[in-house]
Coordinates of C-alpha atoms and ligand atoms in Angstrom, one line a residue:
M25 CA -27.4 7.8 14.3
L26 CA -28.6 4.3 14.6
N27 CA -32.2 5.4 15.0
G28 CA -32.3 7.4 11.6
E29 CA -32.3 10.7 13.3
M30 CA -29.3 11.8 11.1
G31 CA -30.8 10.3 7.9
E32 CA -30.9 6.9 6.4
A33 CA -27.4 6.7 4.9
V34 CA -25.9 7.4 8.4
A35 CA -28.4 4.7 10.0
K36 CA -27.3 2.2 7.4
A37 CA -23.6 2.8 7.9
M38 CA -24.0 2.8 11.6
K39 CA -25.9 -0.4 11.5
V40 CA -22.8 -2.1 9.9
V41 CA -20.3 -0.5 12.2
V42 CA -22.3 -1.7 15.2
K43 CA -22.8 -5.2 13.9
V44 CA -19.1 -5.5 13.3
A45 CA -18.5 -4.1 16.9
E46 CA -20.7 -6.7 18.3
A47 CA -19.3 -9.6 16.3
L48 CA -15.7 -8.4 17.5
D49 CA -16.9 -8.0 21.1
A50 CA -15.9 -4.4 21.2
S51 CA -16.8 -2.5 24.5
R52 CA -17.7 0.6 22.6
L53 CA -17.1 2.7 19.4
I54 CA -14.3 5.2 19.2
R55 CA -14.2 8.6 17.2
I56 CA -11.8 8.6 14.3
E57 CA -9.9 11.4 12.9
H58 CA -9.3 10.2 9.4
A59 CA -10.4 7.3 7.0
H60 CA -9.0 5.9 4.0
I61 CA -10.9 3.4 1.8
S62 CA -9.7 0.6 -0.5
G63 CA -11.9 -1.1 -3.1
V64 CA -12.0 1.7 -5.7
S65 CA -10.9 -0.2 -8.7
Y66 CA -13.8 -1.3 -10.9
K67 CA -11.6 -4.4 -11.7
N68 CA -12.0 -5.2 -8.0
I69 CA -15.5 -4.1 -6.8
G70 CA -17.3 -4.8 -10.2
D71 CA -21.1 -3.8 -10.7
S72 CA -22.1 -4.7 -7.1
G73 CA -19.6 -2.5 -5.5
L74 CA -20.5 0.4 -7.8
R75 CA -24.1 -0.3 -6.9
L76 CA -23.4 -0.1 -3.2
L77 CA -21.5 3.2 -3.6
K78 CA -24.3 4.9 -5.5
Q79 CA -26.9 3.6 -3.3
M80 CA -25.1 5.2 -0.3
A81 CA -24.5 8.4 -2.2
E82 CA -28.2 8.6 -3.2
L83 CA -29.2 8.1 0.3
G84 CA -27.3 11.2 1.1
A85 CA -24.0 9.5 2.5
R86 CA -21.2 12.1 3.2
V87 CA -17.9 11.4 4.9
S88 CA -17.8 13.1 8.5
V89 CA -14.0 13.1 8.7
P90 CA -11.1 13.7 6.2
S91 CA -11.2 10.8 4.1
T92 CA -9.0 9.5 1.0
V93 CA -9.2 6.7 -1.5
N94 CA -6.9 3.9 -2.8
P95 CA -5.8 3.7 -6.4
A96 CA -8.5 3.0 -9.1
G97 CA -8.2 0.6 -12.2
M98 CA -6.8 3.1 -14.4
D99 CA -5.0 6.5 -14.9
L100 CA -7.8 8.8 -15.0
D101 CA -6.5 11.0 -17.8
R102 CA -4.3 8.4 -19.7
W103 CA -6.5 5.3 -19.7
R104 CA -6.5 5.0 -23.4
E105 CA -2.7 4.7 -23.3
M106 CA -3.1 1.9 -20.8
G107 CA -5.5 0.1 -23.3
V108 CA -8.6 0.3 -21.1
S109 CA -12.0 -0.2 -22.7
E110 CA -14.5 2.6 -23.0
S111 CA -17.0 0.4 -20.9
F112 CA -14.5 -0.2 -18.0
A113 CA -13.4 3.6 -18.1
R114 CA -17.1 4.7 -17.8
K115 CA -17.6 2.6 -14.8
Q116 CA -14.4 3.6 -13.2
L117 CA -15.3 7.3 -13.7
E118 CA -18.6 6.7 -12.1
I119 CA -17.0 5.2 -9.0
I120 CA -14.8 8.2 -8.7
V121 CA -17.7 10.8 -9.2
T122 CA -19.7 8.9 -6.7
L123 CA -17.1 9.0 -4.1
E124 CA -16.4 12.7 -4.7
K125 CA -20.2 13.2 -4.2
M126 CA -19.8 11.6 -0.7
G127 CA -16.9 14.0 0.1
F128 CA -14.0 11.7 -0.4
K129 CA -10.7 13.2 -1.5
T130 CA -10.0 11.3 -4.6
T131 CA -6.3 11.0 -3.9
M132 CA -6.2 7.5 -5.4
T133 CA -2.8 6.5 -3.7
C134 CA -2.1 3.8 -1.3
T135 CA 0.5 6.0 0.3
P136 CA -1.8 8.6 2.3
Y137 CA 0.8 8.6 5.1
L138 CA 3.0 10.7 2.8
Y139 CA 0.5 13.4 2.0
E140 CA -2.1 13.5 4.7
K141 CA -1.6 15.4 8.0
V142 CA -3.0 13.4 10.9
K143 CA -1.7 14.0 14.5
R144 CA 0.2 11.3 16.1
G145 CA -1.8 9.3 18.5
S146 CA -5.0 9.7 16.4
Q147 CA -7.4 6.8 15.8
V148 CA -8.0 6.4 12.1
A149 CA -9.9 3.8 9.9
W150 CA -7.5 2.8 7.1
A151 CA -8.2 -0.1 4.7
E152 CA -5.0 -0.5 2.8
S153 CA -2.6 -3.0 4.5
N154 CA 0.6 -1.3 3.6
A155 CA -0.8 2.0 4.8
V156 CA -2.1 0.6 8.0
L157 CA 1.4 -1.1 8.8
Y158 CA 3.0 2.5 8.1
A159 CA 0.3 4.3 10.1
N160 CA 0.7 2.0 13.2
S161 CA 4.4 1.5 13.0
V162 CA 5.7 4.9 11.7
C163 CA 3.2 7.6 12.1
G164 CA 2.1 6.7 15.7
L165 CA -1.5 6.3 14.5
Y166 CA -4.0 3.7 15.7
T167 CA -6.0 1.6 13.2
N168 CA -6.9 -2.0 12.6
R169 CA -6.8 -3.5 9.1
E170 CA -10.3 -2.4 8.1
G171 CA -12.1 -4.0 5.2
G172 CA -12.8 -1.6 2.4
P173 CA -16.7 -1.5 3.0
L174 CA -16.3 -1.1 6.6
A175 CA -13.8 1.8 6.2
L176 CA -16.5 3.4 4.1
M177 CA -19.1 3.1 6.8
E178 CA -16.6 4.2 9.4
A179 CA -15.7 7.3 7.1
I180 CA -19.7 8.1 7.2
V181 CA -20.2 7.8 10.8
G182 CA -16.7 8.9 12.0
R183 CA -16.4 6.0 14.4
A184 CA -14.9 2.5 14.7
P185 CA -15.3 -0.4 16.8
L186 CA -12.6 -0.1 19.8
V187 CA -10.8 -3.5 19.3
G188 CA -7.5 -5.0 18.3
Y189 CA -4.7 -2.6 17.5
R190 CA -6.8 0.2 18.7
L191 CA -6.1 -0.8 22.2
K192 CA -2.7 -0.1 23.9
E193 CA -2.6 -3.7 25.5
N194 CA -2.8 -5.2 22.0
R195 CA 0.2 -3.3 20.8
A196 CA 2.8 -4.8 23.1
V197 CA 5.5 -6.9 21.3
T198 CA 4.8 -10.6 21.1
T199 CA 7.6 -11.8 18.9
I200 CA 11.3 -10.4 18.7
V201 CA 12.7 -10.9 15.3
D202 CA 16.6 -10.6 15.4
V203 CA 18.2 -9.8 12.1
S204 CA 21.5 -8.5 13.6
S205 CA 23.7 -11.3 12.2
I206 CA 22.6 -10.5 8.5
R207 CA 22.4 -6.6 9.0
K208 CA 25.1 -5.9 6.6
E209 CA 23.8 -8.0 3.7
L210 CA 20.3 -6.7 4.2
D211 CA 21.7 -3.2 3.7
R212 CA 24.1 -3.9 0.9
L213 CA 21.7 -6.1 -1.0
Q214 CA 18.6 -4.1 -0.1
L215 CA 16.6 -7.1 0.9
Y216 CA 13.9 -5.4 2.9
P217 CA 10.9 -6.5 0.8
L218 CA 12.1 -10.1 1.2
L219 CA 12.7 -9.6 4.9
G220 CA 9.2 -8.1 5.3
Y221 CA 7.6 -11.1 3.3
Y222 CA 9.6 -13.6 5.5
I223 CA 8.6 -11.7 8.8
G224 CA 4.9 -11.9 7.8
L225 CA 5.2 -15.6 6.9
S226 CA 7.0 -16.5 10.2
V227 CA 5.2 -14.2 12.8
G228 CA 1.8 -14.2 11.2
Q229 CA -0.2 -12.5 13.9
G230 CA 0.7 -10.1 17.0
V231 CA 3.5 -7.5 17.1
P232 CA 6.9 -8.2 15.9
L233 CA 9.9 -6.1 17.1
I234 CA 12.6 -6.3 14.6
V235 CA 16.0 -5.9 16.4
G236 CA 19.4 -5.4 14.5
L237 CA 18.0 -3.3 11.6
R238 CA 20.2 -0.5 10.6
A239 CA 18.3 2.6 11.7
P240 CA 16.8 4.6 10.4
L241 CA 15.6 2.9 7.4
S242 CA 14.8 5.0 4.2
V243 CA 11.1 5.8 3.5
S244 CA 11.4 3.5 0.3
N245 CA 12.8 0.6 2.3
L246 CA 10.3 0.9 5.0
K247 CA 7.4 1.0 2.5
L248 CA 8.6 -2.0 0.7
M249 CA 9.2 -4.0 3.8
L250 CA 6.0 -3.1 5.5
A251 CA 3.8 -3.8 2.3
A252 CA 5.5 -7.2 2.2
I253 CA 4.7 -7.9 5.9
G254 CA 1.0 -7.0 5.3
T255 CA 0.9 -9.4 2.4
S256 CA 2.2 -12.6 4.0
G257 CA 0.8 -12.0 7.4
S258 CA -2.2 -10.6 9.1
L259 CA 0.0 -8.1 11.2
A260 CA -0.9 -4.4 11.4
L261 CA 1.9 -3.1 13.4
V262 CA 5.7 -3.7 13.8
E263 CA 7.9 -2.1 16.2
L264 CA 11.0 -0.8 14.9
R265 CA 12.5 0.5 18.1
K266 CA 12.9 -1.1 21.6
T267 CA 9.8 -1.0 23.5
H268 CA 7.6 -2.6 26.0
T269 CA 7.8 -6.4 25.3
H270 CA 5.4 -9.2 26.4
E271 CA 6.9 -11.3 29.1
H272 CA 6.6 -14.3 26.9
A273 CA 7.7 -12.9 23.6
E274 CA 9.0 -15.5 21.4
R275 CA 12.3 -15.1 19.5
I276 CA 13.0 -15.7 15.8
T277 CA 16.6 -15.2 14.7
I278 CA 17.3 -14.8 11.0
S279 CA 20.9 -16.0 10.5
S280 CA 21.1 -16.2 6.8
V281 CA 19.9 -14.2 3.8
K282 CA 19.3 -17.6 2.2
E283 CA 16.2 -18.0 4.3
L284 CA 14.8 -14.9 2.8
L285 CA 15.8 -15.8 -0.7
T286 CA 14.2 -19.3 -0.4
H287 CA 10.8 -17.8 0.9
S288 CA 10.7 -15.1 -1.6
P289 CA 7.1 -15.0 -3.4
A290 CA 8.9 -15.1 -6.8
E291 CA 12.7 -15.7 -8.2
L292 CA 15.1 -13.1 -8.7
S293 CA 15.2 -12.6 -12.5
D294 CA 16.1 -9.9 -15.1
E295 CA 13.4 -10.6 -17.7
G296 CA 10.1 -8.9 -18.3
T297 CA 8.7 -5.5 -18.2
V298 CA 9.9 -3.6 -15.2
M299 CA 7.3 -2.4 -13.0
M300 CA 7.8 -0.1 -9.9
G301 CA 5.5 1.5 -7.5
C302 CA 3.9 -1.0 -5.1
P303 CA 3.5 0.9 -2.9
H304 CA 3.2 4.1 -5.1
L305 CA 6.6 5.7 -5.7
S306 CA 7.2 8.6 -3.4
P307 CA 8.5 11.9 -4.7
G308 CA 11.9 10.8 -3.4
E309 CA 11.9 7.5 -5.3
L310 CA 10.9 9.3 -8.6
T311 CA 13.8 11.5 -8.1
Y312 CA 16.2 8.6 -7.4
I313 CA 15.1 6.8 -10.4
A314 CA 15.1 10.0 -12.5
R315 CA 18.8 10.7 -11.5
I316 CA 19.8 7.3 -12.9
A317 CA 17.9 8.0 -16.0
A318 CA 19.4 11.5 -16.4
K319 CA 22.8 9.8 -16.4
Y320 CA 22.2 6.7 -18.6
G321 CA 19.3 7.7 -20.9
K322 CA 16.6 5.5 -22.4
P323 CA 16.4 2.1 -20.7
R324 CA 16.9 -1.0 -22.8
R325 CA 13.5 -2.5 -21.8
R326 CA 10.0 -1.1 -21.2
V327 CA 9.6 0.4 -17.7
V328 CA 6.2 1.4 -16.3
L329 CA 6.2 3.4 -13.1
F330 CA 3.1 3.9 -10.8
T331 CA 2.8 7.0 -8.4
A332 CA 0.5 9.5 -6.9
R333 CA -0.8 12.7 -8.5
A334 CA 0.6 14.2 -5.5
A335 CA 4.0 12.9 -5.9
E336 CA 4.1 14.1 -9.6
R337 CA 3.3 17.6 -8.3
Y338 CA 6.1 17.6 -5.7
S339 CA 8.7 16.3 -8.1
P340 CA 7.8 17.7 -11.7
R341 CA 11.4 17.8 -12.8
A342 CA 11.9 14.1 -12.2
V343 CA 8.7 13.3 -14.0
N344 CA 9.9 15.3 -17.1
I345 CA 13.3 13.6 -17.1
L346 CA 11.7 10.1 -16.8
K347 CA 9.1 10.7 -19.5
A348 CA 11.8 12.2 -21.8
R349 CA 13.6 9.0 -21.6
G350 CA 10.7 6.8 -22.4
F351 CA 9.6 5.7 -18.9
E352 CA 5.8 5.2 -18.7
I353 CA 4.5 6.8 -15.7
Y354 CA 0.8 6.4 -14.5
R355 CA -1.1 8.0 -11.7
D356 CA -4.3 7.0 -9.8
T357 CA -3.7 3.3 -10.4
C358 CA -1.3 0.4 -9.7
M359 CA 0.1 -2.7 -11.4
V360 CA -2.2 -4.9 -9.2
V361 CA -5.5 -3.1 -9.6
S362 CA -5.2 -2.4 -13.2
D363 CA -5.2 -4.9 -16.1
L364 CA -1.7 -5.3 -17.3
R365 CA -2.8 -7.6 -20.1
S366 CA -4.6 -4.8 -21.7
M367 CA -1.3 -2.9 -21.6
G368 CA 0.3 -5.8 -23.5
V369 CA 2.2 -7.1 -20.5
D370 CA 2.4 -10.9 -19.5
K371 CA 5.9 -11.1 -17.9
V372 CA 6.6 -8.7 -15.3
L373 CA 9.6 -7.8 -13.2
V374 CA 8.9 -6.2 -9.9
D375 CA 10.9 -4.9 -6.9
S376 CA 8.1 -5.4 -4.5
A377 CA 7.2 -8.8 -2.7
K378 CA 3.6 -7.5 -2.4
A379 CA 3.3 -6.9 -6.2
A380 CA 4.9 -10.1 -6.9
Y381 CA 2.5 -12.2 -4.8
Y382 CA -0.7 -10.5 -6.1
L383 CA 0.5 -10.7 -9.7
L384 CA 1.3 -14.3 -9.5
S385 CA -2.1 -14.9 -8.1
Q386 CA -3.6 -13.2 -11.2
G387 CA -1.7 -15.6 -13.4
Y388 CA 1.1 -13.4 -14.6
D389 CA 4.7 -14.6 -15.1
V390 CA 6.6 -12.7 -12.4
G391 CA 10.3 -12.2 -11.5
M392 CA 11.7 -10.0 -8.8
F393 CA 14.6 -7.6 -8.8
L394 CA 16.4 -5.8 -6.0
R395 CA 16.5 -2.0 -5.8
K396 CA 20.3 -2.2 -5.6
D397 CA 20.3 -3.8 -9.1
L398 CA 18.1 -1.1 -10.8
K399 CA 20.8 0.5 -12.8
E400 CA 21.7 -2.9 -14.2
I401 CA 18.2 -4.0 -14.7
L402 CA 17.5 -0.8 -16.7
Y403 CA 20.8 -0.6 -18.7
G404 CA 22.5 -3.9 -18.5
G405 CA 25.9 -4.3 -17.6
R406 CA 25.8 -7.1 -15.0
Ligands
LIG502 FE1 -0.5 0.1 -3.5 FE2 -1.4 -1.3 -5.4 FE3 0.6 -2.1 -4.1 S1 -2.7 -0.4 -4.0 S2 0.3 -1.3 -2.2 S3 0.3 -0.3 -5.3 S4 -1.1 -3.3 -4.7

């Protein structure tokens, strides 16, 4: 591959993978079974990113394993309703067409773990932190937090450097996070995004084992918690069940929910446009919101939901109920990688610590709400 016997694109991609492997002192490369790339939104990668993708496609680059992609900068069908300009849309569509030419499944969701079938124990190359945490911690897969361009090259050559979280010895627990004394409040107040954010901040690196959680957590709580962990820390794996622990594992005890609230990326609030779907709403979450909407009707404020095309296909009834009650639903994109200002939004109210963090960094006025308050946030009554 490196010598160009399989074409120029493969040689180029392999050169990158080998360089990274050398820089990280990897003993060898390992075959991967699946890849998921980030850096799909034109807002994030701009012209230089598009140029790289086109160059690779023109050289004949093709993925060698099943490969999926993260959200783009707009809903591919309803971008005009999002206020997206013609020039942005043209570039975004070019990115998508180029990815398809290379053989990517343009799923445009950051929740590939809900739709892709990959055997437990497989090595994969995923480049979206919430998906990486979910893959390692829940699906039994092996991946590092790959950078977007690296995952692209790995998708082409079907191999990745054997380092970091790909090695069993680096997956032993290094920190025990004990939440047993706040278990009831965690559950009653649905504080999982804030718990995740706090764990990411206080553990930073390694592998935490969370003890005292009410088990099993729902998929939506897991998603929100793991996405938050990936935002405030560089972790890629969290143990949720008792397992092999490092002899010298340190212990962090969280004894009050106040600790979580004071470290929240944004204050709890009930003002602003409600945005949900970071990570993308699952079919189950759409159904849950639709059930509330079916009972109470049109919400008293603007509500924008982000999800995957696949989720819409699994729950068409929920989508119809939500649309009929004035909820805006967009697929293929999310609140962070699209431009909310072009949608006329400045003040945002989110239930995701990850979204809060990134939207604050983009200069938006951000408040957070807890899922348990969803009905009140949508319809008042608090
Ligand atoms: Fe997904 Fe966008 Fe959040 S890619 S995890 S919804 S920032």
